[in-house]
């Protein structure tokens, strides 16, 4: 098996794992919602419960963001030590900017939906 064939196989395997994780995450989210609706008695009661506890979910998300930032800083130092080129720094900056835009868009949409 040639190097390019191995690399292609690795890429397909990795894409399959990402797809599997995304599917599992979606299935767990659906299961949690179905269980919540059943426990609350109706969709309206479930939505009301979610609205009442929105501040708890915000605190949870902020903790997750803080953990992600800590992990990113740790990873960034390692990558820059291994690849000190300017192009690496530029790629990391681009990824950081896109992550900030994505998280900001998510949180702004949550804020706007809450009214």
XYZ file of N, CA and C in Angstrom:
345
model
N 0.845 -1.169 0.000
C 0.000 0.000 0.000
C 0.896 1.239 0.000
N 0.624 2.158 -0.909
C 1.447 3.355 -1.022
C 1.107 4.354 0.078
N 1.989 5.343 0.221
C 1.808 6.359 1.256
C 0.504 7.127 1.042
N 0.204 7.496 -0.209
C -1.019 8.267 -0.474
C -2.266 7.439 -0.200
N -2.213 6.129 -0.466
C -3.358 5.273 -0.176
C -3.575 5.159 1.328
N -2.476 5.059 2.090
C -2.598 5.003 3.543
C -3.166 6.311 4.086
N -2.676 7.410 3.515
C -3.145 8.712 3.970
C -4.622 8.893 3.645
N -5.052 8.453 2.474
C -6.450 8.537 2.084
C -7.315 7.686 3.006
N -6.836 6.479 3.324
C -7.559 5.588 4.231
C -7.686 6.228 5.610
N -6.612 6.849 6.074
C -6.633 7.524 7.375
C -7.656 8.667 7.371
N -7.695 9.437 6.289
C -8.638 10.552 6.182
C -10.079 10.079 6.202
N -10.351 8.982 5.504
C -11.705 8.430 5.495
C -12.083 7.910 6.877
N -11.140 7.265 7.526
C -11.403 6.734 8.868
C -11.687 7.874 9.845
N -10.891 8.921 9.745
C -11.079 10.071 10.625
C -12.426 10.745 10.354
N -12.790 10.905 9.092
C -14.081 11.501 8.752
C -15.227 10.634 9.271
N -15.051 9.325 9.189
C -16.069 8.418 9.707
C -16.233 8.550 11.213
N -15.123 8.704 11.928
C -15.188 8.878 13.377
C -15.856 10.200 13.751
N -15.552 11.240 13.012
C -16.188 12.539 13.272
C -17.692 12.434 13.037
N -18.077 11.779 11.950
C -19.493 11.587 11.648
C -20.175 10.754 12.726
N -19.512 9.721 13.203
C -20.063 8.881 14.262
C -20.274 9.688 15.542
N -19.275 10.480 15.945
C -19.402 11.299 17.156
C -20.524 12.318 17.009
N -20.638 12.947 15.842
C -21.697 13.932 15.623
C -23.071 13.265 15.713
N -23.188 12.082 15.138
C -24.451 11.343 15.188
C -24.798 10.950 16.618
N -23.813 10.475 17.362
C -24.055 10.099 18.758
C -24.454 11.315 19.594
N -23.798 12.429 19.378
C -24.120 13.645 20.111
C -25.546 14.100 19.815
N -25.925 14.047 18.550
C -27.282 14.415 18.154
C -28.306 13.465 18.773
N -28.004 12.178 18.785
C -28.911 11.190 19.368
C -29.081 11.425 20.872
N -27.999 11.727 21.568
C -28.072 11.998 23.014
C -28.897 13.263 23.266
N -28.698 14.301 22.460
C -29.469 15.538 22.623
C -30.955 15.274 22.401
N -31.272 14.483 21.395
C -32.680 14.148 21.142
C -33.261 13.346 22.295
N -32.511 12.398 22.807
C -32.969 11.579 23.923
C -33.227 12.431 25.165
N -32.336 13.359 25.442
C -32.513 14.244 26.600
C -33.783 15.078 26.445
N -34.027 15.592 25.234
C -35.230 16.380 25.005
C -36.491 15.540 25.143
N -36.487 14.344 24.603
C -37.658 13.464 24.717
C -37.927 13.132 26.183
N -36.871 12.790 26.922
C -37.039 12.493 28.348
C -37.528 13.725 29.116
N -36.987 14.893 28.784
C -37.421 16.128 29.437
C -38.883 16.435 29.168
N -39.310 16.252 27.934
C -40.718 16.490 27.580
C -41.615 15.529 28.345
N -41.215 14.269 28.423
C -42.025 13.290 29.165
C -42.076 13.617 30.649
N -40.937 13.999 31.223
C -40.906 14.318 32.654
C -41.699 15.593 32.960
N -41.631 16.577 32.049
C -42.351 17.835 32.264
C -43.840 17.697 31.951
N -44.193 16.706 31.175
C -45.599 16.485 30.868
C -46.044 17.002 29.516
N -45.373 18.023 29.001
C -45.722 18.559 27.683
C -44.545 19.373 27.153
N -44.622 19.681 25.880
C -43.562 20.492 25.267
C -43.548 21.895 25.883
N -44.732 22.445 26.137
C -44.817 23.784 26.718
C -44.174 23.819 28.106
N -44.461 22.804 28.932
C -43.849 22.750 30.260
C -42.338 22.585 30.173
N -41.875 21.793 29.211
C -40.440 21.594 29.013
C -39.781 22.903 28.612
N -40.418 23.643 27.698
C -39.868 24.928 27.276
C -39.842 25.922 28.434
N -40.881 25.887 29.274
C -40.913 26.766 30.431
C -39.793 26.404 31.409
N -39.581 25.118 31.625
C -38.513 24.679 32.523
C -37.154 25.138 31.996
N -36.952 24.990 30.689
C -35.695 25.433 30.084
C -35.498 26.938 30.256
N -36.586 27.718 30.081
C -36.490 29.169 30.220
C -36.159 29.558 31.658
N -36.775 28.881 32.622
C -36.525 29.185 34.033
C -35.069 28.896 34.404
N -34.499 27.868 33.807
C -33.141 27.449 34.153
C -32.086 27.927 33.154
N -32.424 28.913 32.355
C -31.494 29.407 31.330
C -30.194 29.925 31.931
N -30.266 30.560 33.093
C -29.041 31.090 33.704
C -28.091 29.961 34.118
N -28.649 28.825 34.530
C -27.803 27.674 34.861
C -27.084 27.151 33.617
N -27.809 27.119 32.500
C -27.190 26.662 31.262
C -26.114 27.637 30.789
N -26.346 28.939 31.013
C -25.328 29.930 30.665
C -24.068 29.705 31.497
N -24.234 29.482 32.794
C -23.075 29.224 33.655
C -22.325 27.974 33.187
N -23.058 26.937 32.817
C -22.447 25.702 32.315
C -21.652 25.977 31.044
N -22.255 26.728 30.114
C -21.560 27.039 28.869
C -20.301 27.861 29.133
N -20.385 28.814 30.052
C -19.206 29.632 30.372
C -18.079 28.775 30.941
N -18.429 27.808 31.780
C -17.407 26.886 32.290
C -16.798 26.056 31.159
N -17.639 25.601 30.242
C -17.120 24.851 29.095
C -16.207 25.718 28.229
N -16.606 26.966 28.010
C -15.765 27.875 27.228
C -14.431 28.108 27.921
N -14.453 28.287 29.243
C -13.209 28.511 29.992
C -12.290 27.296 29.873
N -12.850 26.098 29.984
C -12.048 24.880 29.819
C -11.484 24.750 28.419
N -12.284 25.138 27.432
C -11.829 25.084 26.042
C -10.696 26.084 25.805
N -10.828 27.280 26.356
C -9.771 28.295 26.212
C -8.490 27.803 26.869
N -8.598 27.230 28.055
C -7.414 26.695 28.740
C -6.733 25.622 27.880
N -7.526 24.701 27.333
C -6.974 23.657 26.469
C -6.358 24.231 25.199
N -6.994 25.251 24.642
C -6.476 25.878 23.429
C -5.125 26.531 23.704
N -5.017 27.248 24.815
C -3.741 27.908 25.158
C -2.648 26.860 25.330
N -2.962 25.772 26.006
C -1.991 24.687 26.192
C -1.551 24.107 24.842
N -2.532 23.849 23.981
C -2.224 23.284 22.665
C -1.447 24.284 21.806
N -1.813 25.549 21.884
C -1.171 26.594 21.079
C 0.318 26.697 21.405
N 0.641 26.663 22.692
C 2.055 26.716 23.090
C 2.840 25.549 22.512
N 2.246 24.371 22.566
C 2.927 23.183 22.043
C 3.118 23.271 20.533
N 2.092 23.719 19.820
C 2.189 23.830 18.361
C 3.232 24.871 17.981
N 3.224 26.012 18.637
C 4.198 27.059 18.305
C 5.620 26.652 18.664
N 5.795 25.844 19.699
C 7.137 25.353 20.034
C 7.623 24.373 18.969
N 6.706 23.588 18.416
C 7.071 22.599 17.412
C 7.191 23.216 16.016
N 6.331 24.211 15.724
C 6.314 24.854 14.410
C 6.342 26.373 14.601
N 7.510 26.961 14.779
C 7.587 28.396 15.081
C 7.430 29.319 13.864
N 7.052 28.796 12.716
C 6.931 29.632 11.517
C 5.783 30.632 11.652
N 5.890 31.706 10.884
C 4.853 32.741 10.886
C 3.538 32.202 10.336
N 3.603 31.281 9.393
C 2.376 30.727 8.815
C 1.579 29.943 9.859
N 2.267 29.288 10.769
C 1.583 28.557 11.838
C 0.855 29.532 12.754
N 1.542 30.596 13.099
C 0.925 31.622 13.961
C -0.303 32.216 13.273
N -0.204 32.433 11.967
C -1.325 32.995 11.206
C -2.512 32.025 11.166
N -2.232 30.729 10.971
C -3.304 29.710 10.969
C -4.001 29.664 12.319
N -3.224 29.728 13.392
C -3.813 29.694 14.725
C -4.670 30.934 14.983
N -4.190 32.095 14.558
C -4.962 33.331 14.728
C -6.289 33.231 13.981
N -6.233 32.697 12.761
C -7.453 32.551 11.962
C -8.442 31.621 12.659
N -7.953 30.510 13.188
C -8.817 29.567 13.902
C -9.400 30.218 15.160
N -8.585 30.991 15.867
C -9.058 31.673 17.064
C -10.154 32.678 16.729
N -9.939 33.437 15.677
C -10.927 34.433 15.261
C -12.239 33.760 14.855
N -12.151 32.690 14.083
C -13.359 31.980 13.666
C -14.088 31.367 14.854
N -13.352 30.861 15.819
C -13.983 30.293 17.019
C -14.698 31.382 17.816
N -14.077 32.538 17.955
C -14.704 33.645 18.684
C -15.966 34.104 17.970
N -15.916 34.196 16.652
C -17.099 34.597 15.879
C -18.215 33.564 16.039
N -17.872 32.274 15.965
C -18.885 31.224 16.080
C -19.529 31.217 17.466
N -18.730 31.291 18.513
C -19.270 31.287 19.881
C -20.088 32.557 20.121
N -19.608 33.683 19.643
C -20.361 34.930 19.801
C -21.706 34.856 19.086
N -21.712 34.330 17.875
C -22.970 34.185 17.132
C -23.933 33.272 17.880
N -23.428 32.186 18.418
C -24.264 31.259 19.185
C -24.860 31.944 20.408
N -24.039 32.641 21.164
C -24.521 33.280 22.384
C -25.453 34.449 22.079
N -25.165 35.209 21.037
C -26.058 36.311 20.658
C -27.408 35.755 20.220
N -27.410 34.666 19.465
C -28.692 34.080 19.039
C -29.475 33.575 20.246
N -28.782 33.006 21.245
C -29.454 32.552 22.470
C -30.058 33.756 23.208
N -29.301 34.846 23.266
C -29.767 36.045 23.953
C -30.981 36.648 23.252
N -30.941 36.703 21.917
C -32.043 37.278 21.144
C -33.290 36.413 21.268
N -33.122 35.082 21.257
C -34.278 34.190 21.400
C -34.930 34.330 22.757
N -34.110 34.572 23.778
C -34.644 34.702 25.142
C -35.469 35.977 25.286
N -35.209 36.929 24.408
C -36.004 38.172 24.429
C -35.408 39.151 25.303
